[in-house]
Amino acid sequence: MNIALIGLGIVGRGVYDLIMNHHPDLHIQYVLEKDPQKLEGIRVDHTKSLQDILNDPHVDVVIELVGGKQFAYEVVSAALKAKKHVVTANKALISDEYASLHQLAYEHSVHLLYEAAVGGAIHILAPLKKIAAINPIHRIEGILNGTTNFILDQIFLHDLSKEEAILKADHLGYLEKGSNDDLEGWDTLRKINILAMMSFHTVLLEKDIIRVSLESLSESFIAYAKQQKKVIKYVACAFKKGHEVMVYVVPKMMPSSHLYTHIQNEYNVIELYGEYHEKQMFIGQGAGRYPTATAVISDLLSLHDLKAVTPLQNKPMSVNANVQTFDFLVLKKGVITQVHQTFEAVLGDADVTSIVMMEAGQL
Ligand SMILES: NC(=O)c1ccc[n+]([C@@H]2O[C@H](COP(=O)([O-])OP(=O)(O)OC[C@H]3O[C@@H](n4cnc5c(N)ncnc54)[C@H](OP(=O)(O)O)[C@@H]3O)[C@@H](O)[C@H]2O)c1
């Protein structure tokens, strides 16, 4: 299999190392990387031109690992149109362009794979595809962002203030430079969006997903949770009832005995609930060079076994219709109050400055 590897950053270099050291059957024909320093010691041809790659009939697969949206979209759409399979780790691109890119892949009879976009070392998407084809999934829940999980652990296990914990994550290089996607919840939202679309065989729009940023988490909630011997985790959830789905990302308060408290630092957890089975749980490192690179390799190896590309299913669903009520703690005019309301009601209340969801029945 002949490969063009685009982007040799954290994940790209990991993919390069794993291929060169362990997979002689995978041949990297080109690398394309704009930072010359990252090309030092690379023992394959490099090119500066995407067109070289697209025009080369020997290239079977393009791996997109540049991140961001604009150039990544150009790379992925052009590669699909040139009848190259595409493997990417780019959750921002897949979450936003899920339907259009799958349509392109279908029209050109090539595969679009993105195992590394969700859960890092947890290879969830390939099994999920199989599970969801056999067994209607009605709920997915989990911790999908290692950086915010690390920050919350620093606060609740190591007693740092929110500000200190964020600074520590930044010093350790966990916070993405020039982006606040982790703390604002965008990274988590994109992952739950991809999981929900695959599980429910539908297409969802990011703008319809409820997102409560972790940045908005008030220190007074942290103090309150500690006093109550509880912890706060940053949780994503998607569930379906009939033709209605709810998808949200929210700080959630839970007992310190909760299983999620054992999911620490960069670890992620993904729980699936299906019609014919109760909870299935996937746990592992959600990011990092080699954990994430293994998911890219998994996609490459799976290409040998995949059948013909089928069109994407898009069952119409109503999204976040806000009929469901939940238990929340809200900070209203400086006072913590417990309420049982819809997201719409708490988020629409101008006096509410911070919210956390509570476990059902904890009010
Ligand atoms: N890091 C993780 O743990 C992780 C986990 C899961 C998924 N992902 C996803 O994997 C993707 C890559 O992430 P990463 O952390 O590896 O990013 P990264 O370290 O920033 O690597 C991206 C590389 O692509 C290069 N690049 C950017 N624009 C380019 C262009 N126009 N032409 C050629 N090269 C270009 C960058 O060069 P410059 O540095 O010079 O800009 C950089 O070397 C992202 O979509 C991310 O969301 C990452």
CSV table of C-alpha atoms and ligand atoms in Angstrom, one decimal:
chain,number,residue,atom,x,y,z
A,1,MET,CA,0.0,0.0,0.0
A,2,ASN,CA,1.5,3.4,-1.1
A,3,ILE,CA,0.9,6.2,1.3
A,4,ALA,CA,1.3,10.0,1.2
A,5,LEU,CA,1.6,11.4,4.8
A,6,ILE,CA,0.6,15.0,5.1
A,7,GLY,CA,1.6,16.7,8.4
A,8,LEU,CA,4.5,15.5,10.5
A,9,GLY,CA,3.6,17.0,13.8
A,10,ILE,CA,2.7,15.2,17.0
A,11,VAL,CA,0.6,12.5,15.4
A,12,GLY,CA,2.2,12.5,12.0
A,13,ARG,CA,5.6,11.8,13.3
A,14,GLY,CA,4.2,9.0,15.5
A,15,VAL,CA,2.6,7.5,12.4
A,16,TYR,CA,5.9,7.8,10.5
A,17,ASP,CA,7.8,6.1,13.3
A,18,LEU,CA,5.3,3.2,13.7
A,19,ILE,CA,5.2,2.5,9.9
A,20,MET,CA,9.0,2.7,9.5
A,21,ASN,CA,9.6,0.5,12.5
A,22,HIS,CA,6.8,-2.1,12.4
A,23,HIS,CA,5.0,-2.2,9.0
A,24,PRO,CA,7.2,-3.0,6.1
A,25,ASP,CA,4.1,-3.7,4.0
A,26,LEU,CA,3.0,0.0,4.3
A,27,HIS,CA,5.2,2.2,2.1
A,28,ILE,CA,5.3,5.9,2.6
A,29,GLN,CA,5.8,7.3,-0.8
A,30,TYR,CA,5.7,11.0,0.1
A,31,VAL,CA,5.6,13.3,3.1
A,32,LEU,CA,4.4,16.8,2.9
A,33,GLU,CA,5.2,19.1,5.8
A,34,LYS,CA,5.8,22.8,5.8
A,35,ASP,CA,8.1,23.0,8.8
A,36,PRO,CA,11.6,22.0,7.5
A,37,GLN,CA,12.8,21.1,11.0
A,38,LYS,CA,10.3,18.3,11.2
A,39,LEU,CA,11.7,16.8,8.0
A,40,GLU,CA,15.1,16.3,9.6
A,41,GLY,CA,16.0,12.6,9.7
A,42,ILE,CA,13.0,11.6,7.5
A,43,ARG,CA,14.1,8.9,5.2
A,44,VAL,CA,11.4,9.1,2.5
A,45,ASP,CA,10.8,11.6,-0.4
A,46,HIS,CA,9.3,14.8,0.5
A,47,THR,CA,7.3,17.1,-1.7
A,48,LYS,CA,6.0,20.6,-1.3
A,49,SER,CA,3.2,20.0,-3.7
A,50,LEU,CA,-0.1,18.4,-2.9
A,51,GLN,CA,-0.6,18.2,-6.7
A,52,ASP,CA,2.4,15.8,-7.0
A,53,ILE,CA,0.6,13.5,-4.6
A,54,LEU,CA,-2.8,13.7,-6.3
A,55,ASN,CA,-1.3,13.2,-9.7
A,56,ASP,CA,0.7,10.1,-8.8
A,57,PRO,CA,-1.4,7.1,-9.7
A,58,HIS,CA,0.7,4.9,-7.4
A,59,VAL,CA,-0.5,6.7,-4.2
A,60,ASP,CA,-3.4,4.6,-2.7
A,61,VAL,CA,-3.9,6.5,0.5
A,62,VAL,CA,-3.6,10.0,1.8
A,63,ILE,CA,-3.1,10.5,5.5
A,64,GLU,CA,-4.2,14.0,6.6
A,65,LEU,CA,-2.6,15.1,9.9
A,66,VAL,CA,-2.2,18.8,9.5
A,67,GLY,CA,-5.3,19.7,11.7
A,68,GLY,CA,-7.3,22.9,11.3
A,69,LYS,CA,-10.1,23.1,8.8
A,70,GLN,CA,-9.3,25.0,5.6
A,71,PHE,CA,-6.2,23.3,4.2
A,72,ALA,CA,-7.3,20.0,5.7
A,73,TYR,CA,-10.6,20.2,3.8
A,74,GLU,CA,-8.7,21.0,0.6
A,75,VAL,CA,-6.4,18.0,1.1
A,76,VAL,CA,-9.2,15.6,2.0
A,77,SER,CA,-11.7,16.6,-0.6
A,78,ALA,CA,-9.1,16.7,-3.4
A,79,ALA,CA,-7.7,13.3,-2.4
A,80,LEU,CA,-11.1,11.7,-2.4
A,81,LYS,CA,-11.8,13.2,-5.8
A,82,ALA,CA,-8.5,11.8,-7.0
A,83,LYS,CA,-9.8,8.4,-5.9
A,84,LYS,CA,-7.3,8.0,-3.0
A,85,HIS,CA,-8.5,6.6,0.3
A,86,VAL,CA,-8.2,9.1,3.1
A,87,VAL,CA,-7.3,8.5,6.7
A,88,THR,CA,-7.4,11.5,9.1
A,89,ALA,CA,-7.4,12.3,12.8
A,90,ASN,CA,-9.2,15.6,12.2
A,91,LYS,CA,-12.3,15.6,14.4
A,92,ALA,CA,-13.0,19.3,13.6
A,93,LEU,CA,-13.1,18.5,9.9
A,94,ILE,CA,-15.1,15.3,10.2
A,95,SER,CA,-17.6,16.7,12.7
A,96,ASP,CA,-18.3,19.7,10.5
A,97,GLU,CA,-18.1,18.1,7.0
A,98,TYR,CA,-19.4,14.6,7.9
A,99,ALA,CA,-22.1,14.4,5.2
A,100,SER,CA,-20.2,16.2,2.4
A,101,LEU,CA,-17.0,14.2,2.8
A,102,HIS,CA,-18.8,10.9,3.1
A,103,GLN,CA,-20.7,11.8,-0.1
A,104,LEU,CA,-17.5,12.6,-1.9
A,105,ALA,CA,-16.0,9.3,-0.8
A,106,TYR,CA,-19.1,7.4,-1.9
A,107,GLU,CA,-19.1,9.2,-5.3
A,108,HIS,CA,-15.5,8.2,-5.9
A,109,SER,CA,-15.7,4.7,-4.4
A,110,VAL,CA,-13.0,5.3,-1.9
A,111,HIS,CA,-12.9,5.0,1.9
A,112,LEU,CA,-12.8,7.9,4.4
A,113,LEU,CA,-11.6,6.6,7.8
A,114,TYR,CA,-11.0,8.6,11.0
A,115,GLU,CA,-10.5,6.2,13.9
A,116,ALA,CA,-7.9,8.6,15.5
A,117,ALA,CA,-10.4,11.5,15.6
A,118,VAL,CA,-12.2,10.1,18.7
A,119,GLY,CA,-10.6,8.6,21.7
A,120,GLY,CA,-6.9,8.4,20.7
A,121,ALA,CA,-5.7,4.9,21.6
A,122,ILE,CA,-9.3,3.7,22.1
A,123,HIS,CA,-10.2,2.2,18.8
A,124,ILE,CA,-13.9,2.8,19.1
A,125,LEU,CA,-15.2,3.8,15.7
A,126,ALA,CA,-14.7,0.5,13.8
A,127,PRO,CA,-16.3,-1.5,16.6
A,128,LEU,CA,-19.1,1.1,16.9
A,129,LYS,CA,-19.9,0.8,13.2
A,130,LYS,CA,-20.4,-3.0,13.7
A,131,ILE,CA,-22.2,-2.7,17.0
A,132,ALA,CA,-24.6,0.0,15.6
A,133,ALA,CA,-25.4,-2.1,12.5
A,134,ILE,CA,-26.6,-5.0,14.7
A,135,ASN,CA,-27.9,-3.4,17.8
A,136,PRO,CA,-29.6,0.0,17.9
A,137,ILE,CA,-27.6,2.2,20.2
A,138,HIS,CA,-29.7,4.6,22.3
A,139,ARG,CA,-27.1,6.2,24.5
A,140,ILE,CA,-23.4,7.2,24.4
A,141,GLU,CA,-21.8,8.9,27.3
A,142,GLY,CA,-18.2,9.6,28.3
A,143,ILE,CA,-15.2,11.7,29.0
A,144,LEU,CA,-13.7,12.6,25.6
A,145,ASN,CA,-11.1,15.2,26.3
A,146,GLY,CA,-7.9,14.3,28.2
A,147,THR,CA,-6.8,17.9,28.8
A,148,THR,CA,-9.9,19.0,30.6
A,149,ASN,CA,-9.9,15.7,32.5
A,150,PHE,CA,-6.4,16.4,33.6
A,151,ILE,CA,-7.4,19.9,34.8
A,152,LEU,CA,-10.3,18.7,36.8
A,153,ASP,CA,-8.1,16.0,38.4
A,154,GLN,CA,-5.6,18.6,39.4
A,155,ILE,CA,-8.5,20.5,41.1
A,156,PHE,CA,-10.2,17.6,42.8
A,157,LEU,CA,-7.4,15.2,43.5
A,158,HIS,CA,-4.5,17.6,44.0
A,159,ASP,CA,-6.4,20.6,45.3
A,160,LEU,CA,-5.2,23.1,42.8
A,161,SER,CA,-7.3,26.1,42.0
A,162,LYS,CA,-8.9,26.2,38.5
A,163,GLU,CA,-6.4,28.9,37.4
A,164,GLU,CA,-3.4,26.9,38.7
A,165,ALA,CA,-4.6,23.7,37.1
A,166,ILE,CA,-5.0,25.4,33.7
A,167,LEU,CA,-1.5,26.9,34.0
A,168,LYS,CA,-0.1,23.5,34.8
A,169,ALA,CA,-1.8,21.9,31.8
A,170,ASP,CA,-0.4,24.8,29.7
A,171,HIS,CA,3.2,24.3,31.1
A,172,LEU,CA,3.0,20.6,30.3
A,173,GLY,CA,2.0,21.4,26.7
A,174,TYR,CA,-1.4,19.8,27.1
A,175,LEU,CA,-3.4,22.9,25.9
A,176,GLU,CA,-3.4,23.3,22.2
A,177,LYS,CA,-1.4,26.4,21.2
A,178,GLY,CA,-3.5,29.3,19.8
A,179,SER,CA,-6.8,27.6,20.4
A,180,ASN,CA,-9.2,27.3,23.4
A,181,ASP,CA,-11.1,24.4,21.9
A,182,ASP,CA,-10.4,22.1,24.9
A,183,LEU,CA,-11.7,24.5,27.6
A,184,GLU,CA,-14.5,25.8,25.5
A,185,GLY,CA,-15.7,22.3,24.9
A,186,TRP,CA,-15.4,22.3,21.1
A,187,ASP,CA,-13.1,19.3,21.1
A,188,THR,CA,-15.5,17.3,23.2
A,189,LEU,CA,-18.5,18.5,21.1
A,190,ARG,CA,-16.9,17.3,17.9
A,191,LYS,CA,-16.2,13.9,19.3
A,192,ILE,CA,-19.6,13.3,20.7
A,193,ASN,CA,-21.1,14.6,17.4
A,194,ILE,CA,-19.1,12.0,15.4
A,195,LEU,CA,-20.1,9.2,17.9
A,196,ALA,CA,-23.7,10.3,17.8
A,197,MET,CA,-23.9,10.5,14.0
A,198,MET,CA,-22.4,7.0,13.6
A,199,SER,CA,-24.5,5.5,16.4
A,200,PHE,CA,-27.8,6.9,15.3
A,201,HIS,CA,-27.2,6.8,11.5
A,202,THR,CA,-28.0,10.5,11.2
A,203,VAL,CA,-26.3,13.8,10.4
A,204,LEU,CA,-26.2,16.4,13.1
A,205,LEU,CA,-25.0,20.0,13.0
A,206,GLU,CA,-22.5,21.3,15.6
A,207,LYS,CA,-24.7,24.4,16.1
A,208,ASP,CA,-27.5,22.2,17.5
A,209,ILE,CA,-25.4,20.6,20.2
A,210,ILE,CA,-25.6,22.0,23.7
A,211,ARG,CA,-22.2,23.0,24.9
A,212,VAL,CA,-21.4,24.4,28.4
A,213,SER,CA,-17.8,25.5,28.4
A,214,LEU,CA,-15.5,24.3,31.2
A,215,GLU,CA,-14.1,27.9,31.4
A,216,SER,CA,-17.5,29.0,32.7
A,217,LEU,CA,-17.2,26.6,35.7
A,218,SER,CA,-17.3,28.8,38.8
A,219,GLU,CA,-14.8,28.4,41.7
A,220,SER,CA,-17.8,28.4,44.0
A,221,PHE,CA,-19.1,25.2,42.4
A,222,ILE,CA,-15.7,23.6,42.9
A,223,ALA,CA,-15.8,24.6,46.6
A,224,TYR,CA,-19.4,23.4,46.9
A,225,ALA,CA,-18.5,20.0,45.3
A,226,LYS,CA,-15.5,19.5,47.5
A,227,GLN,CA,-17.5,20.3,50.6
A,228,GLN,CA,-20.2,17.7,49.5
A,229,LYS,CA,-17.4,15.1,48.9
A,230,LYS,CA,-18.3,15.2,45.2
A,231,VAL,CA,-16.2,15.7,42.0
A,232,ILE,CA,-16.9,17.4,38.8
A,233,LYS,CA,-16.1,15.7,35.5
A,234,TYR,CA,-16.5,17.1,31.9
A,235,VAL,CA,-19.0,14.8,30.3
A,236,ALA,CA,-20.5,14.4,26.9
A,237,CYS,CA,-23.7,12.6,26.3
A,238,ALA,CA,-25.9,11.7,23.3
A,239,PHE,CA,-29.2,9.8,23.6
A,240,LYS,CA,-32.1,8.9,21.4
A,241,LYS,CA,-35.8,8.4,22.1
A,242,GLY,CA,-37.8,7.6,19.0
A,243,HIS,CA,-36.9,10.3,16.4
A,244,GLU,CA,-35.5,12.7,19.0
A,245,VAL,CA,-31.9,13.0,20.0
A,246,MET,CA,-30.3,15.0,22.8
A,247,VAL,CA,-26.6,15.8,22.6
A,248,TYR,CA,-24.7,17.9,25.1
A,249,VAL,CA,-21.4,18.6,26.7
A,250,VAL,CA,-21.5,19.8,30.3
A,251,PRO,CA,-19.6,19.8,33.6
A,252,LYS,CA,-21.3,17.2,35.8
A,253,MET,CA,-21.2,16.8,39.5
A,254,MET,CA,-21.0,13.2,40.7
A,255,PRO,CA,-20.2,11.2,43.9
A,256,SER,CA,-16.5,10.6,44.5
A,257,SER,CA,-17.3,6.9,44.3
A,258,HIS,CA,-18.5,7.2,40.7
A,259,LEU,CA,-16.6,5.1,38.2
A,260,TYR,CA,-15.6,8.2,36.2
A,261,THR,CA,-13.4,9.4,39.1
A,262,HIS,CA,-11.1,6.5,38.2
A,263,ILE,CA,-10.7,7.9,34.6
A,264,GLN,CA,-7.8,10.1,35.3
A,265,ASN,CA,-5.6,12.6,33.5
A,266,GLU,CA,-5.4,12.0,29.7
A,267,TYR,CA,-7.6,8.9,29.9
A,268,ASN,CA,-11.0,8.8,28.2
A,269,VAL,CA,-14.0,6.6,28.7
A,270,ILE,CA,-16.8,5.9,26.2
A,271,GLU,CA,-20.0,4.0,27.3
A,272,LEU,CA,-22.4,2.6,24.8
A,273,TYR,CA,-25.9,1.4,25.6
A,274,GLY,CA,-27.8,-0.7,23.0
A,275,GLU,CA,-31.2,-2.3,22.6
A,276,TYR,CA,-29.8,-5.8,23.0
A,277,HIS,CA,-27.2,-5.2,25.7
A,278,GLU,CA,-26.6,-3.0,28.6
A,279,LYS,CA,-23.5,-0.8,29.1
A,280,GLN,CA,-20.3,-1.6,27.1
A,281,MET,CA,-17.4,0.5,28.1
A,282,PHE,CA,-14.2,1.5,26.4
A,283,ILE,CA,-11.3,3.1,28.3
A,284,GLY,CA,-7.9,4.3,27.2
A,285,GLN,CA,-5.5,7.2,26.6
A,286,GLY,CA,-7.4,9.8,24.6
A,287,ALA,CA,-4.5,11.6,23.0
A,288,GLY,CA,-0.7,11.6,22.6
A,289,ARG,CA,1.7,10.8,19.8
A,290,TYR,CA,1.8,7.0,19.8
A,291,PRO,CA,-1.6,6.3,21.3
A,292,THR,CA,-3.2,8.3,18.5
A,293,ALA,CA,-0.8,7.0,15.8
A,294,THR,CA,-2.0,3.5,16.6
A,295,ALA,CA,-5.5,4.4,15.6
A,296,VAL,CA,-4.2,5.8,12.2
A,297,ILE,CA,-2.4,2.5,11.6
A,298,SER,CA,-5.5,0.6,12.5
A,299,ASP,CA,-7.4,2.4,9.7
A,300,LEU,CA,-4.6,1.7,7.2
A,301,LEU,CA,-4.6,-2.0,8.0
A,302,SER,CA,-8.3,-2.2,7.8
A,303,LEU,CA,-8.4,-0.9,4.2
A,304,HIS,CA,-7.4,-4.4,3.0
A,305,ASP,CA,-10.6,-5.9,4.4
A,306,LEU,CA,-13.2,-3.2,3.7
A,307,LYS,CA,-16.0,-3.9,1.3
A,308,ALA,CA,-17.4,-1.5,-1.3
A,309,VAL,CA,-18.3,2.0,0.0
A,310,THR,CA,-22.0,2.5,0.8
A,311,PRO,CA,-23.9,5.8,1.0
A,312,LEU,CA,-24.2,7.4,4.3
A,313,GLN,CA,-27.5,6.9,6.1
A,314,ASN,CA,-29.2,10.1,7.3
A,315,LYS,CA,-32.3,9.3,9.3
A,316,PRO,CA,-34.1,12.6,10.1
A,317,MET,CA,-34.2,13.4,13.8
A,318,SER,CA,-35.2,16.3,15.9
A,319,VAL,CA,-32.3,17.5,17.9
A,320,ASN,CA,-32.3,19.0,21.4
A,321,ALA,CA,-36.0,19.8,21.3
A,322,ASN,CA,-35.6,20.5,25.0
A,323,VAL,CA,-38.5,18.5,26.3
A,324,GLN,CA,-36.2,16.6,28.7
A,325,THR,CA,-35.6,18.1,32.1
A,326,PHE,CA,-32.4,17.5,34.2
A,327,ASP,CA,-31.1,18.3,37.7
A,328,PHE,CA,-28.7,21.3,37.7
A,329,LEU,CA,-26.9,23.4,40.1
A,330,VAL,CA,-27.0,27.0,38.9
A,331,LEU,CA,-25.1,30.1,40.1
A,332,LYS,CA,-27.7,32.8,40.0
A,333,LYS,CA,-26.8,36.3,41.3
A,334,GLY,CA,-23.9,34.8,43.2
A,335,VAL,CA,-26.1,32.2,45.0
A,336,ILE,CA,-26.0,28.4,44.3
A,337,THR,CA,-29.5,27.0,43.7
A,338,GLN,CA,-30.7,23.6,42.8
A,339,VAL,CA,-33.2,23.3,39.9
A,340,HIS,CA,-34.9,20.7,37.8
A,341,GLN,CA,-35.3,22.2,34.3
A,342,THR,CA,-34.5,21.9,30.6
A,343,PHE,CA,-31.2,23.1,29.3
A,344,GLU,CA,-33.1,25.8,27.4
A,345,ALA,CA,-34.5,27.2,30.7
A,346,VAL,CA,-31.2,27.3,32.6
A,347,LEU,CA,-29.1,28.5,29.7
A,348,GLY,CA,-31.7,31.1,28.7
A,349,ASP,CA,-31.8,32.6,32.2
A,350,ALA,CA,-29.7,35.8,32.0
A,351,ASP,CA,-29.1,35.8,35.8
A,352,VAL,CA,-27.4,32.4,35.6
A,353,THR,CA,-23.6,32.7,35.3
A,354,SER,CA,-22.5,29.1,35.7
A,355,ILE,CA,-24.2,25.7,35.6
A,356,VAL,CA,-23.3,22.1,36.4
A,357,MET,CA,-25.5,19.1,35.8
A,358,MET,CA,-26.1,16.6,38.6
A,359,GLU,CA,-26.5,12.9,38.5
A,360,ALA,CA,-30.2,12.0,38.3
A,361,GLY,CA,-31.8,11.9,41.7
A,362,GLN,CA,-28.9,13.8,43.4
A,363,LEU,CA,-30.9,17.0,44.1
B,1,LIG,N1,-2.1,15.5,19.3
B,1,LIG,C1,-3.0,14.6,19.6
B,1,LIG,O1,-2.8,13.9,20.7
B,1,LIG,C2,-4.2,14.3,18.8
B,1,LIG,C3,-5.1,13.3,19.2
B,1,LIG,C4,-6.2,13.0,18.4
B,1,LIG,C5,-6.4,13.7,17.2
B,1,LIG,N2,-5.5,14.7,16.8
B,1,LIG,C6,-5.7,15.4,15.6
B,1,LIG,O2,-4.6,15.1,14.7
B,1,LIG,C7,-4.4,16.2,13.8
B,1,LIG,C8,-2.9,16.6,13.9
B,1,LIG,O3,-2.7,17.0,15.3
B,1,LIG,P1,-1.2,17.2,15.8
B,1,LIG,O4,-1.4,17.3,17.3
B,1,LIG,O5,-0.3,16.2,15.2
B,1,LIG,O6,-0.9,18.6,15.2
B,1,LIG,P2,0.5,19.3,15.0
B,1,LIG,O7,1.5,18.8,15.9
B,1,LIG,O8,0.3,20.8,15.0
B,1,LIG,O9,0.9,18.8,13.5
B,1,LIG,C9,0.4,19.4,12.3
B,1,LIG,C10,1.6,19.5,11.4
B,1,LIG,O10,1.1,19.8,10.1
B,1,LIG,C11,1.9,20.9,9.6
B,1,LIG,N3,1.1,21.7,8.7
B,1,LIG,C12,0.2,22.6,8.9
B,1,LIG,N4,-0.3,23.2,7.8
B,1,LIG,C13,0.4,22.6,6.8
B,1,LIG,C14,0.4,22.8,5.4
B,1,LIG,N5,-0.4,23.7,4.8
B,1,LIG,N6,1.3,22.0,4.7
B,1,LIG,C15,2.1,21.1,5.2
B,1,LIG,N7,2.2,20.9,6.6
B,1,LIG,C16,1.3,21.7,7.3
B,1,LIG,C17,2.3,21.7,10.8
B,1,LIG,O11,3.4,22.5,10.6
B,1,LIG,P3,3.6,23.8,11.5
B,1,LIG,O12,3.9,23.3,12.9
B,1,LIG,O13,4.8,24.5,10.9
B,1,LIG,O14,2.4,24.6,11.4
B,1,LIG,C18,2.6,20.6,11.8
B,1,LIG,O15,3.9,20.1,11.7
B,1,LIG,C19,-5.4,17.3,14.2
B,1,LIG,O16,-6.5,17.2,13.4
B,1,LIG,C20,-5.8,16.9,15.7
B,1,LIG,O17,-7.0,17.3,16.0
B,1,LIG,C21,-4.4,15.0,17.6
